[in-house]
Short mmCIF file of C-alpha atoms and ligand atoms in Angstrom, two decimals:
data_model
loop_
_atom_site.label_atom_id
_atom_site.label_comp_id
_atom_site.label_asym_id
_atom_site.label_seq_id
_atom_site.Cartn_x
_atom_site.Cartn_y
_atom_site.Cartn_z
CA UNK A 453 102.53 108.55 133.60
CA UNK A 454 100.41 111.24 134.52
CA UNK A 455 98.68 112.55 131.30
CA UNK A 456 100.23 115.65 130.06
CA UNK A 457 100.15 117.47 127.14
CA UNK A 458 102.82 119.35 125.68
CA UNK A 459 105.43 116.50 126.52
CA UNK A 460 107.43 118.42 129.56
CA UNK A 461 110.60 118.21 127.77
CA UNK A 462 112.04 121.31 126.12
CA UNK A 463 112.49 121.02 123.09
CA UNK A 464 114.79 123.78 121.15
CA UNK A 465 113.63 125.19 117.63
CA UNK A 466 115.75 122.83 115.91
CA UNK A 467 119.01 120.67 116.25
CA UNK A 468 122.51 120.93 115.15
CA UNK A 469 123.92 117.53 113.59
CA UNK A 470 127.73 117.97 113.35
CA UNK A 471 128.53 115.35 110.45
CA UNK A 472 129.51 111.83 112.37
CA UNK A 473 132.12 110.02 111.29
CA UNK A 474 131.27 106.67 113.11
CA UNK A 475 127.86 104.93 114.77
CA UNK A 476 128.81 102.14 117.76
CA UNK A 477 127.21 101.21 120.56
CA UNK A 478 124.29 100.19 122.15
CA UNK A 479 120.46 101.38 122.92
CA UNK A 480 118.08 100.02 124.86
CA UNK A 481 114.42 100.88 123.45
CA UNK A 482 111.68 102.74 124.47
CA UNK A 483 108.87 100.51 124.23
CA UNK A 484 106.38 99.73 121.42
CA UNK A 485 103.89 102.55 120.87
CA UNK A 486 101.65 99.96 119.15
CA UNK A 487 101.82 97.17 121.78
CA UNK A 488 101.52 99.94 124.65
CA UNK A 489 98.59 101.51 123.48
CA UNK A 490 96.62 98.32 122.32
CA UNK A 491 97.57 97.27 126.20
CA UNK A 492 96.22 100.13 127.51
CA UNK A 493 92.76 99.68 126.28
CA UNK A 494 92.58 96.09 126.82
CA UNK A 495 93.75 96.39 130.54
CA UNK A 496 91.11 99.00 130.77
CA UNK A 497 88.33 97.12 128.90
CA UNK A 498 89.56 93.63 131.04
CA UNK A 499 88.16 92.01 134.28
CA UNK A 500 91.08 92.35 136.97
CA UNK A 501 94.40 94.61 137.19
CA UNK A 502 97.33 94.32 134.89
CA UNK A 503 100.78 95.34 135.61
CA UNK A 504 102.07 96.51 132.19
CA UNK A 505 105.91 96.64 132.51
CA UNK A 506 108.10 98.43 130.34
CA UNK A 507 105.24 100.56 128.39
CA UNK A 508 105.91 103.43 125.95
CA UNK A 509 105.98 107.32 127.94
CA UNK A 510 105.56 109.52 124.93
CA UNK A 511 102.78 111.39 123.84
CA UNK A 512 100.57 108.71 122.05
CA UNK A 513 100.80 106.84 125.10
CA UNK A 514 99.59 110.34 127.27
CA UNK A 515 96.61 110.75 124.95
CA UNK A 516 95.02 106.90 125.41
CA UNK A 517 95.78 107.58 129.09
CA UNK A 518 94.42 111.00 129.56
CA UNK A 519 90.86 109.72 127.52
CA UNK A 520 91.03 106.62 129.78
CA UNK A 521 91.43 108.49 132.66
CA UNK A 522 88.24 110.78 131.71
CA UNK A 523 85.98 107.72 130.72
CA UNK A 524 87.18 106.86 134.69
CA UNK A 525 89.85 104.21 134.33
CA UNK A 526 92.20 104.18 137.29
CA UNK A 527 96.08 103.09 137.68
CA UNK A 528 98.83 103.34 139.62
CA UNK A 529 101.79 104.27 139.00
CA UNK A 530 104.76 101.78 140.42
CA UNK A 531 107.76 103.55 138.35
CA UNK A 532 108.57 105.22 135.64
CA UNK A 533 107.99 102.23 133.16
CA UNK A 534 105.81 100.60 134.95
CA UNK A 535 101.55 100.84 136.01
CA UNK A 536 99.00 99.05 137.13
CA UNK A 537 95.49 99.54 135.42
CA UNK A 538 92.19 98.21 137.05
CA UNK A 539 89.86 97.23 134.35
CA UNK A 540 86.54 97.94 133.86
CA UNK A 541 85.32 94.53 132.98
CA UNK A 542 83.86 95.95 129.95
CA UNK A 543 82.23 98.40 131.31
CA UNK A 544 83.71 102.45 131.41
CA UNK A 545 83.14 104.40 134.63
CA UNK A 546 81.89 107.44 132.86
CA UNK A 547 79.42 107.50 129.96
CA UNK A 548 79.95 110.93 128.71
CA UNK A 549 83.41 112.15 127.63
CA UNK A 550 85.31 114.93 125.64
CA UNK A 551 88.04 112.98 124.60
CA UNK A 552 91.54 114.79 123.08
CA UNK A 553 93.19 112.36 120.52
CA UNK A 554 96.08 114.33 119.95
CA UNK A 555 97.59 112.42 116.14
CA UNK A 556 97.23 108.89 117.84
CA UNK A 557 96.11 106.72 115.95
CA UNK A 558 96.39 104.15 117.83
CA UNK A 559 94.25 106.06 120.49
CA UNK A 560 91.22 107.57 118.50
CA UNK A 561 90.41 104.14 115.68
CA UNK A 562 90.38 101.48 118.62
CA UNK A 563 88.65 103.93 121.11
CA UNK A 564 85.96 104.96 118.55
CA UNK A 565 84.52 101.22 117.96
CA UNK A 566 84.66 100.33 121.93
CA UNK A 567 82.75 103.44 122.81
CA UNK A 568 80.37 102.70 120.11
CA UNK A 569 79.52 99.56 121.13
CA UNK A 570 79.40 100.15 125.21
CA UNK A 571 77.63 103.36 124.37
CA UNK A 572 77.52 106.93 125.50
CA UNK A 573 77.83 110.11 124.81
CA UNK A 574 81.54 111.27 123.62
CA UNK A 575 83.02 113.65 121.44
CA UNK A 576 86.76 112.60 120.31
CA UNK A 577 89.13 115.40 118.45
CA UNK A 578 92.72 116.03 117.76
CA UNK A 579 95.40 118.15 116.68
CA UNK A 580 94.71 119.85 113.32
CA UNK A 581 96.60 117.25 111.15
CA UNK A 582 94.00 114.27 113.37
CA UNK A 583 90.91 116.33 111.44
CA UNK A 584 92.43 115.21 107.74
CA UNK A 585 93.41 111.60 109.04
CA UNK A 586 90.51 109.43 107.11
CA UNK A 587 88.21 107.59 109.77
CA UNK A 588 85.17 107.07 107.42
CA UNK A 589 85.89 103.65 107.11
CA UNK A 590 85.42 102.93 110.68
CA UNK A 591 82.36 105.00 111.05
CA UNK A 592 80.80 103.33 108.06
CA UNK A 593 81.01 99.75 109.51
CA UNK A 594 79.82 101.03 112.81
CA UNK A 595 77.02 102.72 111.61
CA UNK A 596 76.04 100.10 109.19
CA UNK A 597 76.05 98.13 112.43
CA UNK A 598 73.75 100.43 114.56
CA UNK A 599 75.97 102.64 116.13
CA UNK A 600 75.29 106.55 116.16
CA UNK A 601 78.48 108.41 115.15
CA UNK A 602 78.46 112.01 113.73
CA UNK A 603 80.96 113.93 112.34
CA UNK A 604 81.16 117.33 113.54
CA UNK A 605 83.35 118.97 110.76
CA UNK A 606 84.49 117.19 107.20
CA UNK A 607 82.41 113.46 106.47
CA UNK A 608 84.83 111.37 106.75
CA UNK A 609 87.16 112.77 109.31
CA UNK A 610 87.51 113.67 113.37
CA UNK A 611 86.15 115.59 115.29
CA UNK A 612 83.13 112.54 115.94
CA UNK A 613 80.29 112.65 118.60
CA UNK A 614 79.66 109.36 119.23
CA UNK A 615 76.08 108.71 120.93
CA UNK A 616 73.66 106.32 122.40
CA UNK A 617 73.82 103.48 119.70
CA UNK A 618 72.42 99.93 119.71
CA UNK A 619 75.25 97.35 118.03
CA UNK A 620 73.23 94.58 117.34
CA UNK A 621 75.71 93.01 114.33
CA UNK A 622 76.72 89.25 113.05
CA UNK A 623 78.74 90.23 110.32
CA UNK A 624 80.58 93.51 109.92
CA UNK A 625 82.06 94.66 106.73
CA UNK A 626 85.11 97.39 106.78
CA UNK A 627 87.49 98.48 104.35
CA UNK A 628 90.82 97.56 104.80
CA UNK A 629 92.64 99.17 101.90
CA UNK A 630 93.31 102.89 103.76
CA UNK A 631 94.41 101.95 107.40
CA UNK A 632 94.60 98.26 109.07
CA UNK A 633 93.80 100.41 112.60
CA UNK A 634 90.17 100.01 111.48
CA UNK A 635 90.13 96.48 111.63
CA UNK A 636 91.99 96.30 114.43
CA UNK A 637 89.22 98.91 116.39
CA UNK A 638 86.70 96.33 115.29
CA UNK A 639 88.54 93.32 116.48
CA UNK A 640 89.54 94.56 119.80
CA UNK A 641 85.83 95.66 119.76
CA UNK A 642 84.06 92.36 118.79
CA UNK A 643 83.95 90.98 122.06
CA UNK A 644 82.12 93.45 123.41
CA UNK A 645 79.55 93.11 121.31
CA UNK A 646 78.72 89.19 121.27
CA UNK A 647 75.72 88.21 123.06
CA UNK A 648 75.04 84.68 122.44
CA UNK A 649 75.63 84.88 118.84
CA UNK A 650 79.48 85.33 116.92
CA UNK A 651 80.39 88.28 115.20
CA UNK A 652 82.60 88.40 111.82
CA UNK A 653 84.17 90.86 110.48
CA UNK A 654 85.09 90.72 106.66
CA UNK A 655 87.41 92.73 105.34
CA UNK A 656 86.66 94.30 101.92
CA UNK A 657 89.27 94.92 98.99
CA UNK A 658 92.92 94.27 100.29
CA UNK A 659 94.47 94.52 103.40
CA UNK A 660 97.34 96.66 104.54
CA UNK A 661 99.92 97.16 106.92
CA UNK A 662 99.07 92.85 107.72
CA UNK A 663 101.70 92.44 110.41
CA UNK A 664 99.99 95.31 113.05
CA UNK A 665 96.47 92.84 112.65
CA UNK A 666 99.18 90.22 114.44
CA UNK A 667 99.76 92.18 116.98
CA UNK A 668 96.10 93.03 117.46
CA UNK A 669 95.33 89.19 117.80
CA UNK A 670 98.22 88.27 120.35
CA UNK A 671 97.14 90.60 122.48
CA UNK A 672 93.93 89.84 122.49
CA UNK A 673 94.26 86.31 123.36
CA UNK A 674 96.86 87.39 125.83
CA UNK A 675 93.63 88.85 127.59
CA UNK A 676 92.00 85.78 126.95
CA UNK A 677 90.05 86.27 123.62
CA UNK A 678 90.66 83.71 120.25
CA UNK A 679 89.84 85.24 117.19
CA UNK A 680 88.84 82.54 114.56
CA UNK A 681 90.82 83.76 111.52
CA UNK A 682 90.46 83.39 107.64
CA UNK A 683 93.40 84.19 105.96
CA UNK A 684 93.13 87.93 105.56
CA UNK A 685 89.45 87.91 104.63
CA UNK A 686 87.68 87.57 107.27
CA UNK A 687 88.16 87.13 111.04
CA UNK A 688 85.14 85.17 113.52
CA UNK A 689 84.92 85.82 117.73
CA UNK A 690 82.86 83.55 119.30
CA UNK A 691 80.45 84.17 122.23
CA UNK A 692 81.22 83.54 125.72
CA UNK A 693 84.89 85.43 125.49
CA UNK A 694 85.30 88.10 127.80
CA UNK A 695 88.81 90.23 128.08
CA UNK A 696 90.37 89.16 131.68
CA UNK A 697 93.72 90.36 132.77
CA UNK A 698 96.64 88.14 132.28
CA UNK A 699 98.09 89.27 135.42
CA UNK A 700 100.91 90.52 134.21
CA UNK A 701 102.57 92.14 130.78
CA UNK A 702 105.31 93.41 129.32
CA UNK A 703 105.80 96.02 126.50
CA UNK A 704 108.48 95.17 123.73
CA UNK A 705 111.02 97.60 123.05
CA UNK A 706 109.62 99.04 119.61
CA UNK A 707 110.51 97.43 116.89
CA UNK A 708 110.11 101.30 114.33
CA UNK A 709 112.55 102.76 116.87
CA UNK A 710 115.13 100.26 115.89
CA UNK A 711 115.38 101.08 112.47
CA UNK A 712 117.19 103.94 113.36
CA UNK A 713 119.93 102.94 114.97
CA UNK A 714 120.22 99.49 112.93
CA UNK A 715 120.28 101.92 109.84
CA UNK A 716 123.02 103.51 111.79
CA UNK A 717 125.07 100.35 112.29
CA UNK A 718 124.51 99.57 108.60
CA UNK A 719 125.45 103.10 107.52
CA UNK A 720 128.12 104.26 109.65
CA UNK A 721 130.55 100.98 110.85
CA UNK A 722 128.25 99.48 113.75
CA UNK A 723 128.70 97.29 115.23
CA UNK A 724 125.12 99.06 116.81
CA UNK A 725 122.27 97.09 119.19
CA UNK A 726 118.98 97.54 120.06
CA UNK A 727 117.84 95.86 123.15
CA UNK A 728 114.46 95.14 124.01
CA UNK A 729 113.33 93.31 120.52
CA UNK A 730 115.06 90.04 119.52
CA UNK A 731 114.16 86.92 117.79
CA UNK A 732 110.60 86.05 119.20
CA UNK A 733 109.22 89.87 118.97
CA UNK A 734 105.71 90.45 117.60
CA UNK A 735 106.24 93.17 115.76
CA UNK A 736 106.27 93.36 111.74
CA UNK A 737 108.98 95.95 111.97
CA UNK A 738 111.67 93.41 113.11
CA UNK A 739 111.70 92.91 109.37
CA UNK A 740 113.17 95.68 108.97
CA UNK A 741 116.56 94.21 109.67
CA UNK A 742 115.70 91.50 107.05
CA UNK A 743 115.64 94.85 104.07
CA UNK A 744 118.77 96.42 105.37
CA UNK A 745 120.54 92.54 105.03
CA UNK A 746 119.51 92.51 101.62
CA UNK A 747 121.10 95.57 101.16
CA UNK A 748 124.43 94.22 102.16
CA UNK A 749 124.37 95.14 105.88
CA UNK A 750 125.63 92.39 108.35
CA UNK A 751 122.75 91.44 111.29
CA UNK A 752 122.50 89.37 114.16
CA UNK A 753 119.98 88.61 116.70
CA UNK A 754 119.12 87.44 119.48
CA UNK A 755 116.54 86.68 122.24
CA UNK A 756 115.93 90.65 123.02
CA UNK A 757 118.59 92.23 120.87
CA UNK A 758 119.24 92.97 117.02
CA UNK A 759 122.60 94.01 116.05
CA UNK A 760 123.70 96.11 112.82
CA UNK A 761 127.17 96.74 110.86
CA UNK A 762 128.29 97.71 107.98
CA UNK A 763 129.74 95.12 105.05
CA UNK A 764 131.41 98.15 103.40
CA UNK A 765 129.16 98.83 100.78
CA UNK A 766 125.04 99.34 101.19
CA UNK A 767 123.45 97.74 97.88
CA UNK A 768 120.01 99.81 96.41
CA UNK A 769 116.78 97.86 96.71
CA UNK A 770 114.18 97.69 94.72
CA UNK A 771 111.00 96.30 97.41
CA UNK A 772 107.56 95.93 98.48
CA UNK A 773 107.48 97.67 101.82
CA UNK A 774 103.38 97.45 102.30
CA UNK A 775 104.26 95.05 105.53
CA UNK A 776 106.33 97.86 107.00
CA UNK A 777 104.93 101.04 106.27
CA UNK A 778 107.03 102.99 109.32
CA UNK A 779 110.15 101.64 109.10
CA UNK A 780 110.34 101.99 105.45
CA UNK A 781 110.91 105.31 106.19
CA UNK A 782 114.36 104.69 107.50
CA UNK A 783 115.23 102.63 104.54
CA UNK A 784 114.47 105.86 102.04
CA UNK A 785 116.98 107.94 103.82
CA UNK A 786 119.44 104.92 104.11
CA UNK A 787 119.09 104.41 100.13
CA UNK A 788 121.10 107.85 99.78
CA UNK A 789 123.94 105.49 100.93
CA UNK A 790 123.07 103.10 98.20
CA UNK A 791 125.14 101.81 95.22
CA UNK A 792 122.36 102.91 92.77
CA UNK A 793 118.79 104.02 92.40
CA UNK A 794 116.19 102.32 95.14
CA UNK A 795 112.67 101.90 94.88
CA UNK A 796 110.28 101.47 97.55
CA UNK A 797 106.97 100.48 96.28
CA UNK A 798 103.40 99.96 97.80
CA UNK A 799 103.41 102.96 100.51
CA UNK A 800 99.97 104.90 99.59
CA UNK A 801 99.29 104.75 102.98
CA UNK A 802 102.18 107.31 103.67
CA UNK A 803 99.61 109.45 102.20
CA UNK A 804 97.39 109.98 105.35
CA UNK A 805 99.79 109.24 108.46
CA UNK A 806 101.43 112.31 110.49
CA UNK A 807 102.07 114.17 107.24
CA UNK A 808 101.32 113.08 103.35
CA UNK A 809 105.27 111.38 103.84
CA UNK A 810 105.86 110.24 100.52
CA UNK A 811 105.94 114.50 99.59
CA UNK A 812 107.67 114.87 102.63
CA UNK A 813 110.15 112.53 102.13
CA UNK A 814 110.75 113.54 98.29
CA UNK A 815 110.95 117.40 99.24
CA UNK A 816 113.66 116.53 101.70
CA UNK A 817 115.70 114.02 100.16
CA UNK A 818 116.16 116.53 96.98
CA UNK A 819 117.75 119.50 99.35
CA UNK A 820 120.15 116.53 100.17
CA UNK A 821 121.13 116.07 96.59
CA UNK A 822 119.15 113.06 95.79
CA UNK A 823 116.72 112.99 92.47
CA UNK A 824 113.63 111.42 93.83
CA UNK A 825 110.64 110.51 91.70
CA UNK A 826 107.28 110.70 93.55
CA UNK A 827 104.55 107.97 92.17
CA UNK A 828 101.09 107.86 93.43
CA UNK A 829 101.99 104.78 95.89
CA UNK A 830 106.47 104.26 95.38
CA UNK A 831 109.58 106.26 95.42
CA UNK A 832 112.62 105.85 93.34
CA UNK A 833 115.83 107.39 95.18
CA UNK A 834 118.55 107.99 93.56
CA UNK A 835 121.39 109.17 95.65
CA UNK A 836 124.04 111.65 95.02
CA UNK A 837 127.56 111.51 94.50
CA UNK A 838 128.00 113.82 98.21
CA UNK A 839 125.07 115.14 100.39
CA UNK A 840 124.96 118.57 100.61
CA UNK A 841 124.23 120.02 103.88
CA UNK A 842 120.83 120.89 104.36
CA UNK A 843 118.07 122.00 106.40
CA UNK A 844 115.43 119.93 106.94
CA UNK A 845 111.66 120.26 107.79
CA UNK A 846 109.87 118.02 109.90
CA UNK A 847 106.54 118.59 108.76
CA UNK A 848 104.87 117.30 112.71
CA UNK A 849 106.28 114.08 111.89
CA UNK A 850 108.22 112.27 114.29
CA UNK A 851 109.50 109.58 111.66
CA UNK A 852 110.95 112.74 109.70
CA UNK A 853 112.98 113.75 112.46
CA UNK A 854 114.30 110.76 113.03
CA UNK A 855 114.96 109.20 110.18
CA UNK A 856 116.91 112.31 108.46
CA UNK A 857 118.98 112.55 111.43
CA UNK A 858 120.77 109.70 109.85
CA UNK A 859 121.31 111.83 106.74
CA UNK A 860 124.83 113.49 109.25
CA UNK A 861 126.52 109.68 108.95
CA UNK A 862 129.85 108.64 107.31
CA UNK A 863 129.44 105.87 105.26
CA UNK A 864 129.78 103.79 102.16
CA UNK A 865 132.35 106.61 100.20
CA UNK A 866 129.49 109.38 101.52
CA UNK A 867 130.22 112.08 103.62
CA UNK A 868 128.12 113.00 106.25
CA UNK A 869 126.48 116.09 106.73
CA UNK A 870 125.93 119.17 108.95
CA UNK A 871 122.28 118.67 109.13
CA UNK A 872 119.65 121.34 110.85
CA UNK A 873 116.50 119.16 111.75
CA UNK A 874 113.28 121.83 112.26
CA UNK A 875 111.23 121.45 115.20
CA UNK A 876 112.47 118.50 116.60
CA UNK A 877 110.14 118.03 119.41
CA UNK A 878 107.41 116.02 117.43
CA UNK A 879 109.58 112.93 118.19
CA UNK A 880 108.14 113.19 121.72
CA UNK A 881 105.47 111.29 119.49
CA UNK A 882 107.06 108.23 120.10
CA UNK A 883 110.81 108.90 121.32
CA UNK A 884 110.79 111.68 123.46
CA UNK A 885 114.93 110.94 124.23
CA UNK A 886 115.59 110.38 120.30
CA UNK A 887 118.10 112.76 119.93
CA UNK A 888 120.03 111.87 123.17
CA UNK A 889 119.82 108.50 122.39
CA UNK A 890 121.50 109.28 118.53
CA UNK A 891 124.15 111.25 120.01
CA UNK A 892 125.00 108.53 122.33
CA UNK A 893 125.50 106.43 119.15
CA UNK A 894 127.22 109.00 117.19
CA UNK A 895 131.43 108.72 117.41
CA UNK A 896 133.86 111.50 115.91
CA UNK A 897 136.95 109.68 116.19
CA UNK A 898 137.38 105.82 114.12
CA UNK A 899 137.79 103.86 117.41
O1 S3P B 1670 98.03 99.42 114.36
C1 S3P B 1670 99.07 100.04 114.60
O2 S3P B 1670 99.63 100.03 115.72
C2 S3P B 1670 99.68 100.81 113.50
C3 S3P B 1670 99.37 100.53 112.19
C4 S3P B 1670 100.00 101.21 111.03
O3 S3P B 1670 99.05 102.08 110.46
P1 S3P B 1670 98.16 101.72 109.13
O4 S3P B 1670 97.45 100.47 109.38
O5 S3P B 1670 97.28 102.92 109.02
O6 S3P B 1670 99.15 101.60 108.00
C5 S3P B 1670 101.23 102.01 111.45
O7 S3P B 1670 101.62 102.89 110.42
C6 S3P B 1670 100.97 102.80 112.72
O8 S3P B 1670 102.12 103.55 113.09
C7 S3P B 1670 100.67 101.86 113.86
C1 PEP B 1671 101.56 106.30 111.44
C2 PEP B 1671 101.97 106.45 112.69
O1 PEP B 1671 101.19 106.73 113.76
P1 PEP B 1671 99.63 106.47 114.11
O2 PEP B 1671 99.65 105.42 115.16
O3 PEP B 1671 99.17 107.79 114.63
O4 PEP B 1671 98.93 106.03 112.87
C3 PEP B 1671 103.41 106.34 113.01
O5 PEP B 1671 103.76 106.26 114.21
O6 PEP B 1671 104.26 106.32 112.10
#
């Protein structure tokens, strides 16, 4: 778990896909980048050690290690999935920082607010495509609440210097319509700031991407903080609440990196499991498996596993996929399987993740043969009669890769395809073993 930056893996220029004829078997997950990240901080932000089990190796998970590792967190390593972090009890080691964000943002939006509130002197940049991911709503609130954060290129964006502020805030106001990581950097930041008084934090105009708030709030009363919560509006933490480790915790498997291989099952015969996310997960991305059962495919679950298969035909949907913005992803490359046009509505936020993915996604579902229209916040899929072979650029964006390797399956009358994916090590985002763990899916002969 030693930070490191490019993942060591080599990666080739771009992968092969023969077309498969049949998807079976069974993967166990990496685990959840969200969950492992969101640990991470609060481990290092808590009174005591935690043991986080199972967490996420992949380069989002490097970056919030490497910055906690310069602001003077320490850990130890006990194996390859699992560390032991020895918390700051609010307070960071080191007070001045350069701090490399990579594209996490998972990493840069919660670290931003806690550093602004404990205070310091830290500068926080990324790759190139970090510098156009928006972060002005963040700043905004802080500011507005006395913190001192600059931008040192474009208003609005990373690179920030954050300096010596003074958070003295009841109520904090934030914007909640571009990216639900803001609210979640000033949750997981509230109790840091409380002194005898509460602090609320209202969110302003409507709230996406609801089910990753969820997450925020188990884990922080895992660590031992309740957040008093009002519908979506606005959210209360009382004084006296201070993170403390709960000993012990383990990471999910993650619920995005499902969707893949469910797709698979759904696609391509199945039957195909997941292991490491079942009934009782706490991720919004389990529901994934609900869309692909509305489109026909056959799931089951259980207490740490999700099974997929195919019912013979894959009906189109027509959805709302705001609570899911990741693994809808999956579900516009499975609608080229569809019976008839699908329509995936409510995704603006595609806009300003790893790449603007609702281009992405049209660009490369046309050189498959689909006719895709492009709204401002949907896409309407309509698949062809065959995919055409294709080769398909990635754009940075580990979901891309992914998702269009599923584009090489047999299924529902289609033919799969020899498909070239483009620089396929940005799955190292999150998956760094994607491909092996596709191939090990991936049969050429019925049974
Ligand atoms: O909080 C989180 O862990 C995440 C929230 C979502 O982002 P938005 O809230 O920006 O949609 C999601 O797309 C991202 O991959 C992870
Ligand atoms: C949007 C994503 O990442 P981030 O956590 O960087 O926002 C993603 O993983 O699809």
């Amino acid at each position: 778990m030693t930070p490191q930056l490019p993942h060591p893996k080599h990666y080739p220029q771009h992968i092969d896909l023969e077309p498969v004829l049949h998807a079976e078997g069974t993967v166990r997950l990496p685990g959840s980048k969200s969950i492992s990240n969101r640990t991470l901080l609060l481990a290092a932000l808590a009174e005591g050690s935690t043991t986080i089990h199972d967490l996420l190796a992949s380069d989002d998970t490097m970056v919030m290690l490497g910055a906690l590792r310069a602001l003077g967190i320490r850990w130890d390593e006990i194996d390859e999935r699992t560390i032991v972090v020895h918390g700051g009890g609010g307070l960071l080691p080191k007070r001045e920082a350069d701090l490399f964000m990579g594209n996490a943002g998972t990493a840069i939006r919660p670290l931003t607010a806690a550093l602004a509130v404990i205070g310091g002197d830290y500068t926080l940049h990324g790759v190139s495509r970090m510098h156009e991911r928006p972060i002005g709503d963040l700043v905004d609130a802080l500011n507005a609440a006395g913190a001192q954060i600059e931008y040192m290129g474009e208003p609005g964006y990373p690179p920030l210097r954050i300096r010596r502020g003074h958070i003295h805030a009841e109520r904090i106001a934030v914007r909640g319509n571009v990216s639900s990581q803001f609210l979640t950097a000033l949750l997981m930041a509230a109790p840091l700031m409380t002194g005898s008084h509460p602090v609320s934090i209202d969110v302003v105009g409507e709230l996406i991407s609801k089910p990753y708030i969820e997450i925020t709030l188990n884990l922080m009363r895992r660590f031992g903080v309740e957040v008093e919560q009002n519908g979506w509006a606005s959210f209360t933490v009382h004084p006296g609440q201070r993170y403390a480790s709960p000993g012990s915790i383990h990471v999910e498997g993650d619920a995005s990196s499902a969707s893949y291989f469910l797709a698979a099952g759904a696609i391509a015969g199945g039957p195909v499991r997941v292991e490491g996310v079942g009934l009782h997960s706490i991720q919004g991305d389990v529901r994934f498996a609900d869309a692909l059962e509305r489109m026909g495919a056959i799931v089951t679950r259980g207490e740490n596993w999700i099974e997929a298969r195919s019912n013979g035909v894959l009906k189109a949907i027509d959805a709302d996929f705001n609570h899911i913005p990741d693994a809808a992803m999956t579900i516009a490359v499975a609608a080229l399987y569809a019976d008839g046009p699908s329509t995936l509505r409510n995704i603006a936020s595609w806009r300003v993740k790893e790449t603007d993915r609702l281009a992405a996604m049209a660009a490369e579902l046309r050189k498959l043969g689909a006719e895709v229209e492009e709204g401002a916040d949907y896409l309407r899929i309509t698949p062809p009669e065959q995919l055409k072979p294709a080769t398909i650029a990635t754009y940075d964006d580990h979901r891309m890769a992914m998702c269009f390797s599923l584009a090489s399956l047999d299924g529902q009358a289609r033919r799969g395809n020899a498909m070239r994916i483009l620089d396929p090590k940005c799955v190292a985002k999150t998956f760094p073993d994607y491909f092996e763990a596709f191939v090990g899916i991936a049969r050429n002969e019925l049974f």
